[in-house]
Amino acid sequence: MIRGMVKFAGSSLISSFTPFDSVLLKKHRRFSVNSFFKNSNNPRSLSTCTQNIILHTKAEMVASQYLPPWFSVAPMMDWTDNHYRTLARLISKHAWLYTEMLAAETIIYQQGNLHPIVLQIGGSNLDNLAKATELANAYNYDEINLNCGCPSPKVAGHGCFGVSLMLDPKFVGEAMSVIAANTNVPVSVKCRIGVDDHDSYNQLCDFIYKVSSLSPTRHFIIHSRKALLNGISPAENRTIPPLKYEYYYALLRDFPDLTFTLNGGINTVDEVNAALRKGAHHVMVGRAAYQNPWYTLGHVDTAIYGAPSSGLTRRQVVEKYQVYGDAILGTYGNNRPHVRDVMKPLLHFFHSEPGNGLFKRKADAAFQTCKTVKSFLEETIVAIPDSVLDSPIEEAPRGREDLFADVHDLLPPPYKAREQEVLYAY
């Protein structure tokens, strides 16, 4: 796919509209897109053509405002909260940001203008998913994503939601239809390549085929490891199951009308570009974007999108973040968020730099006494040399050159859809 073209629902749409497109878009904006669904007693009874028209309309609305999600930051529980997303948006204007997964029962307000941003929800109750999606409409998320990939025992271990949903693609298709029926933005699924011994390429394809056939879902984020639900921790689930990037690239071959984002084991902008050069539609980075935000996110706009850098130094980012931090303290009720909550993402801002260790030790002490972000920074930032605070961002860290070298030689045999199973699911 050529940069500058956005792939949605099996076609390439130029991101800048023609005059006719603009007229059509204005027409669509006079009514709720989900009225198409709500006029039907069963969302799945709509024809594939009608579902694709609705999907095109939703996708065009988003595509007209933002650059494509060639680079996104993965949803990470307890990490990608509003404070982290605010810091990330100060560093990169164009990276797509995801909320941490929110249970359908606990949708909360999205603070600030951090677009483009995706809400990830988790759940297995259709009524709650519908209500959560409808509530989220007021907060102007740019996409709604259903978590079918979290291996945490708190989420998947009881068969509730997360990666255990991959074992029930019929339900996921129904859930995605419900979500799509209650929102005006595109919907997507984030999943693993398998669960326990359900880990063959054909089983992954069965999941993708059934969900996309039973719902208007056209975007899947693929974590290229399977999940093991018994015996290992969530952290081990990110390292022990082997990465199989060949499964991801085979999906591009076998489902040309769908859009896929590659996730898992990718840590630098250099590696993101390597994946894109091999044909990946989009790429999602996880912990590297949290643990080293300056060098990971700081090169996204220029190296991925070919856009100008923000030009901010770390000192300027900290100054802007301090204004946000002091404004947000205590606004959630019960004196929350605290200084510690707001400053948590900034603890990784000086990763591997001179003074980083002293900064963190001073931070531990400052958390005990400081009541404002300003006072916290006055106590701690002195540990960081001016040369670090005031210098422009340096060259991006190099990635592993061989990460995708032989991926196209390892592709599994092509998938043949089992039409009868999908028809029976109806």
XYZ file of C-alpha atoms in Angstrom:
426
model
C 0.000 0.000 0.000
C 1.342 3.383 -0.985
C 1.715 5.972 1.745
C -0.920 8.654 1.435
C -3.596 6.066 0.689
C -5.797 4.718 3.460
C -7.051 1.146 3.187
C -10.545 0.521 4.516
C -12.915 -2.355 3.800
C -11.026 -3.627 0.822
C -10.511 -0.411 -1.118
C -8.063 2.463 -1.154
C -9.523 5.841 -0.284
C -7.562 9.020 -0.890
C -7.407 10.756 2.465
C -8.295 14.147 0.941
C -11.884 14.226 -0.372
C -13.106 15.283 -3.810
C -15.879 17.928 -3.892
C -18.403 15.131 -4.389
C -17.069 13.299 -1.342
C -17.439 16.450 0.750
C -21.082 16.839 -0.271
C -21.730 13.186 0.491
C -20.049 13.448 3.891
C -22.102 16.524 4.821
C -25.226 14.591 3.874
C -24.257 11.698 6.133
C -23.542 14.022 9.034
C -27.173 15.153 9.103
C -28.153 11.890 10.744
C -26.647 9.220 12.960
C -24.917 6.499 10.982
C -26.014 3.934 13.527
C -29.624 4.663 12.568
C -28.967 2.200 9.724
C -28.517 -0.484 12.360
C -31.168 0.657 14.810
C -33.830 0.512 12.098
C -33.218 -3.226 11.953
C -34.264 -5.640 14.692
C -31.172 -7.691 14.010
C -27.993 -5.826 13.008
C -26.582 -8.962 11.424
C -29.531 -9.148 9.017
C -28.115 -6.214 7.074
C -26.470 -7.151 3.803
C -22.705 -7.167 3.530
C -23.019 -4.325 1.030
C -24.996 -2.197 3.503
C -22.543 -2.974 6.296
C -19.638 -1.931 4.078
C -21.372 1.332 3.112
C -21.804 2.127 6.799
C -18.208 1.155 7.513
C -16.960 3.332 4.644
C -18.907 6.292 6.023
C -17.542 5.832 9.521
C -13.992 5.295 8.281
C -14.131 8.303 5.956
C -15.202 10.536 8.822
C -12.140 9.522 10.818
C -9.754 9.420 7.853
C -10.688 12.977 6.889
C -9.361 14.246 10.223
C -6.208 12.240 10.986
C -3.339 10.455 9.328
C -3.651 6.637 9.225
C -2.645 4.502 12.231
C 0.673 3.424 10.745
C 2.001 3.749 14.326
C -0.085 3.186 17.441
C 0.612 2.698 21.133
C -0.889 -0.475 22.556
C -3.535 -0.423 25.285
C -1.786 -1.369 28.554
C -3.686 -1.731 31.793
C -2.564 0.677 34.537
C -0.167 2.330 32.083
C -1.887 4.009 29.140
C -4.127 6.160 31.293
C -5.046 9.754 30.540
C -1.817 11.050 32.127
C 0.405 8.914 29.895
C -1.660 9.771 26.836
C -1.280 13.473 27.595
C 2.503 13.111 27.790
C 2.536 10.995 24.618
C 0.524 13.572 22.699
C 2.974 16.308 23.687
C 5.738 14.233 22.088
C 3.905 12.976 18.987
C 0.999 14.622 17.187
C 0.221 11.696 14.895
C 0.689 8.441 16.841
C -2.620 6.726 17.483
C -3.209 6.233 21.207
C -5.345 3.588 22.896
C -6.940 3.763 26.310
C -6.127 1.047 28.765
C -8.812 -1.612 28.581
C -11.959 -0.470 30.355
C -14.589 -2.948 31.450
C -17.885 -2.238 29.728
C -19.329 -1.325 33.113
C -16.728 1.371 33.839
C -16.518 3.690 30.817
C -15.060 6.980 32.019
C -14.610 10.464 30.677
C -11.812 11.118 28.188
C -9.993 14.239 29.373
C -8.556 16.660 26.855
C -8.019 16.760 23.121
C -5.711 13.777 22.588
C -6.952 12.632 19.185
C -6.564 10.335 17.377
C -7.536 8.037 20.232
C -9.162 4.599 20.430
C -11.287 3.317 23.288
C -10.649 -0.322 24.158
C -13.428 -2.045 26.061
C -13.676 -5.517 27.533
C -16.725 -7.554 28.384
C -18.952 -10.477 27.526
C -22.393 -9.052 28.303
C -24.041 -7.740 25.154
C -26.309 -5.295 26.976
C -23.374 -3.804 28.862
C -21.281 -3.560 25.692
C -24.134 -1.726 23.984
C -24.603 0.681 26.894
C -20.866 1.302 27.240
C -20.519 2.077 23.549
C -23.464 4.441 23.621
C -22.028 6.245 26.657
C -18.662 6.546 24.911
C -20.215 8.455 22.012
C -20.288 11.611 24.119
C -16.518 11.489 24.531
C -15.616 11.527 20.822
C -13.338 8.521 20.562
C -12.128 7.817 17.029
C -12.578 4.040 17.127
C -14.005 1.418 19.492
C -11.907 -1.714 20.018
C -12.943 -4.958 21.703
C -10.264 -6.761 23.723
C -9.967 -10.399 22.665
C -6.308 -10.710 23.556
C -5.696 -10.088 27.266
C -4.410 -13.289 28.955
C -4.660 -12.016 32.542
C -6.389 -14.536 34.852
C -8.494 -11.649 36.192
C -9.881 -11.167 32.688
C -9.625 -14.432 30.769
C -9.133 -17.015 33.499
C -12.792 -17.161 34.428
C -13.927 -17.363 30.803
C -15.337 -13.862 30.998
C -13.583 -11.879 28.301
C -10.155 -11.046 26.950
C -8.387 -13.766 24.991
C -10.875 -16.465 26.010
C -13.339 -14.810 23.617
C -11.245 -16.126 20.720
C -12.736 -19.535 21.483
C -16.208 -18.196 20.658
C -15.998 -16.264 17.364
C -19.779 -16.417 16.899
C -20.229 -14.433 20.103
C -17.476 -11.979 19.126
C -19.241 -11.387 15.807
C -22.465 -10.702 17.659
C -20.697 -8.423 20.143
C -19.055 -6.448 17.351
C -22.421 -5.999 15.629
C -23.849 -4.653 18.870
C -20.913 -2.277 19.336
C -21.120 -1.076 15.726
C -24.864 -0.508 16.071
C -24.277 1.948 18.901
C -21.459 4.108 17.556
C -20.700 6.406 14.643
C -17.003 5.453 14.476
C -15.194 2.360 13.132
C -14.887 -0.753 15.272
C -12.001 -3.196 15.621
C -10.861 -6.327 17.457
C -7.524 -6.901 19.187
C -6.595 -10.566 19.518
C -3.748 -13.063 19.773
C -2.833 -15.621 17.089
C -4.240 -18.415 19.232
C -5.119 -19.731 22.682
C -3.484 -22.758 24.326
C -3.696 -25.640 21.818
C -6.053 -23.688 19.551
C -3.047 -22.231 17.801
C -2.973 -23.322 14.169
C -3.028 -20.768 11.376
C -6.326 -22.188 10.098
C -7.919 -21.726 13.528
C -6.793 -18.101 13.577
C -8.269 -17.647 10.108
C -11.524 -19.263 11.207
C -11.783 -16.648 13.946
C -11.040 -13.738 11.591
C -13.362 -15.067 8.892
C -16.308 -15.685 11.204
C -16.056 -12.373 13.049
C -15.709 -10.367 9.843
C -18.544 -12.311 8.196
C -20.934 -11.945 11.118
C -20.230 -8.260 11.821
C -19.004 -5.059 10.141
C -15.552 -5.501 11.705
C -12.859 -4.792 9.110
C -9.861 -3.995 11.311
C -8.018 -6.551 13.459
C -4.991 -5.848 15.675
C -2.945 -9.059 15.793
C -0.594 -9.751 18.704
C 1.686 -12.264 16.995
C 1.966 -14.618 19.963
C -0.554 -17.113 21.202
C -1.769 -16.914 24.806
C -1.297 -19.631 27.414
C -4.065 -19.415 29.994
C -2.703 -21.860 32.553
C 0.598 -21.859 34.359
C 2.244 -18.620 33.265
C 1.765 -14.980 34.178
C 0.652 -12.124 31.888
C 4.273 -10.944 31.793
C 5.456 -14.410 30.722
C 2.713 -14.443 28.090
C 4.538 -11.529 26.478
C 7.815 -13.428 26.187
C 7.429 -17.233 26.383
C 5.079 -17.999 23.460
C 7.139 -17.495 20.289
C 6.416 -14.668 17.894
C 4.975 -15.825 14.572
C 5.032 -12.811 12.309
C 4.434 -15.146 9.371
C 0.841 -15.611 10.618
C 0.268 -11.863 10.427
C 1.656 -11.529 6.903
C -0.327 -14.579 5.778
C -3.501 -12.831 6.964
C -2.704 -9.943 4.609
C -2.543 -12.462 1.761
C -5.678 -14.391 2.686
C -7.945 -11.494 3.722
C -7.212 -8.698 1.232
C -10.461 -6.881 2.088
C -9.534 -6.465 5.759
C -7.047 -4.208 7.526
C -4.552 -5.611 10.028
C -2.269 -4.002 12.607
C 0.866 -5.900 13.674
C 1.654 -6.042 17.399
C 4.203 -7.885 19.524
C 7.972 -7.674 19.969
C 8.454 -4.417 18.051
C 10.393 -1.855 20.068
C 11.735 0.928 17.847
C 10.630 3.217 15.050
C 13.271 1.525 12.916
C 11.524 -1.828 13.411
C 8.125 -0.270 12.710
C 9.392 0.966 9.360
C 10.892 -2.465 8.647
C 7.465 -4.063 9.184
C 5.778 -1.460 6.983
C 8.334 -2.030 4.213
C 7.451 -5.741 4.298
C 3.829 -4.815 3.644
C 2.284 -4.394 7.116
C -0.781 -2.147 7.034
C -0.182 -0.654 10.482
C 2.081 -1.385 13.480
C 1.409 -1.172 17.221
C 4.173 -0.722 19.818
C 3.686 -1.592 23.478
C 6.005 -1.236 26.424
C 8.826 0.486 24.559
C 6.536 3.468 24.013
C 5.914 3.657 27.764
C 9.354 2.808 29.107
C 11.237 5.049 26.679
C 8.669 7.567 25.437
C 11.078 10.310 24.337
C 13.084 8.216 21.893
C 10.199 5.978 20.792
C 7.484 8.579 20.264
C 9.811 11.463 19.506
C 10.631 10.082 16.046
C 7.167 8.900 15.029
C 5.997 12.094 13.324
C 9.145 12.498 11.223
C 10.272 8.910 10.576
C 6.847 7.255 10.161
C 4.614 10.043 8.869
C 7.130 12.350 7.175
C 5.646 15.247 9.135
C 7.508 18.004 10.970
C 8.694 17.362 14.510
C 7.046 19.281 17.323
C 10.474 20.828 17.908
C 9.969 20.703 21.671
C 12.855 19.976 24.011
C 12.347 17.796 27.052
C 12.314 20.882 29.267
C 9.451 22.345 27.198
C 7.506 19.081 27.320
C 7.914 18.960 31.109
C 6.729 22.573 31.429
C 3.588 21.861 29.398
C 2.951 18.646 31.288
C 3.245 20.493 34.602
C 0.413 22.831 33.567
C -1.757 19.825 32.738
C -0.778 17.999 35.928
C -1.616 20.769 38.356
C -4.906 21.422 36.572
C -5.983 17.777 36.834
C -5.020 17.089 40.477
C -8.030 16.169 42.610
C -10.576 16.529 39.814
C -11.685 12.865 39.857
C -13.038 13.110 43.425
C -11.636 11.823 46.726
C -8.477 13.882 46.108
C -7.698 11.828 43.007
C -5.569 11.850 40.983
C -2.634 12.358 43.345
C 0.753 13.756 42.410
C 2.061 10.186 42.251
C -0.627 9.213 39.715
C 0.083 12.170 37.451
C 3.862 11.878 37.609
C 4.050 8.118 37.021
C 4.546 8.394 33.207
C 7.235 11.049 33.612
C 9.415 8.660 35.608
C 10.450 7.072 32.289
C 11.008 10.331 30.429
C 14.779 10.389 31.047
C 15.395 6.703 30.325
C 19.157 5.913 30.204
C 20.123 9.590 30.465
C 22.652 11.096 32.910
C 20.874 11.947 36.150
C 18.009 9.481 35.604
C 18.810 7.417 38.712
C 19.100 10.498 40.933
C 15.870 11.875 39.457
C 14.005 8.726 40.472
C 15.479 8.743 43.985
C 14.465 12.365 44.427
C 11.031 11.455 43.093
C 10.582 8.784 45.773
C 11.236 11.403 48.441
C 9.139 14.100 46.765
C 6.088 11.845 46.604
C 6.007 11.896 50.403
C 5.743 15.666 50.726
C 4.795 17.436 47.482
C 1.171 18.439 46.958
C 1.544 19.942 43.471
C 3.250 18.898 40.283
C 5.141 22.183 40.232
C 6.650 21.579 43.653
C 7.442 17.979 42.718
C 9.369 19.101 39.652
C 11.188 21.795 41.605
C 12.451 19.061 43.932
C 13.428 16.566 41.245
C 14.274 18.107 37.874
C 17.540 19.526 39.217
C 18.931 15.990 38.911
C 18.801 16.181 35.110
C 21.621 18.113 33.370
C 20.690 21.101 31.199
C 22.327 19.335 28.269
C 19.629 16.643 28.496
C 16.747 19.017 29.122
C 17.559 21.488 26.358
C 19.040 19.454 23.518
C 16.920 18.407 20.522
C 16.050 14.773 20.148
C 18.931 12.642 18.928
C 18.933 9.937 16.279
C 16.430 7.153 16.842
C 17.724 3.876 18.317
C 18.488 1.267 15.673
C 16.278 -1.791 15.459
C 16.963 -5.416 14.676
C 17.623 -5.539 10.950
C 16.679 -9.208 10.558
C 13.352 -9.080 12.413
C 11.258 -9.645 9.271
C 14.003 -10.785 6.888
C 12.578 -14.207 5.939
C 8.955 -13.717 6.910
C 7.539 -14.230 3.410
C 9.423 -17.529 3.085
C 7.718 -18.849 6.224
C 4.082 -18.186 5.303
C 1.688 -21.067 6.038
C -0.429 -22.504 3.190
C -3.334 -20.307 2.064
C -6.542 -20.454 4.070
C -9.744 -21.795 2.537
C -12.803 -20.346 4.232
C -15.317 -22.847 5.495
C -18.504 -21.184 4.269
C -20.847 -23.754 5.800
C -19.701 -23.013 9.346
C -20.446 -19.312 8.943
C -23.817 -19.969 7.358
C -24.659 -22.326 10.217
C -23.661 -19.632 12.738
C -26.496 -17.451 11.470
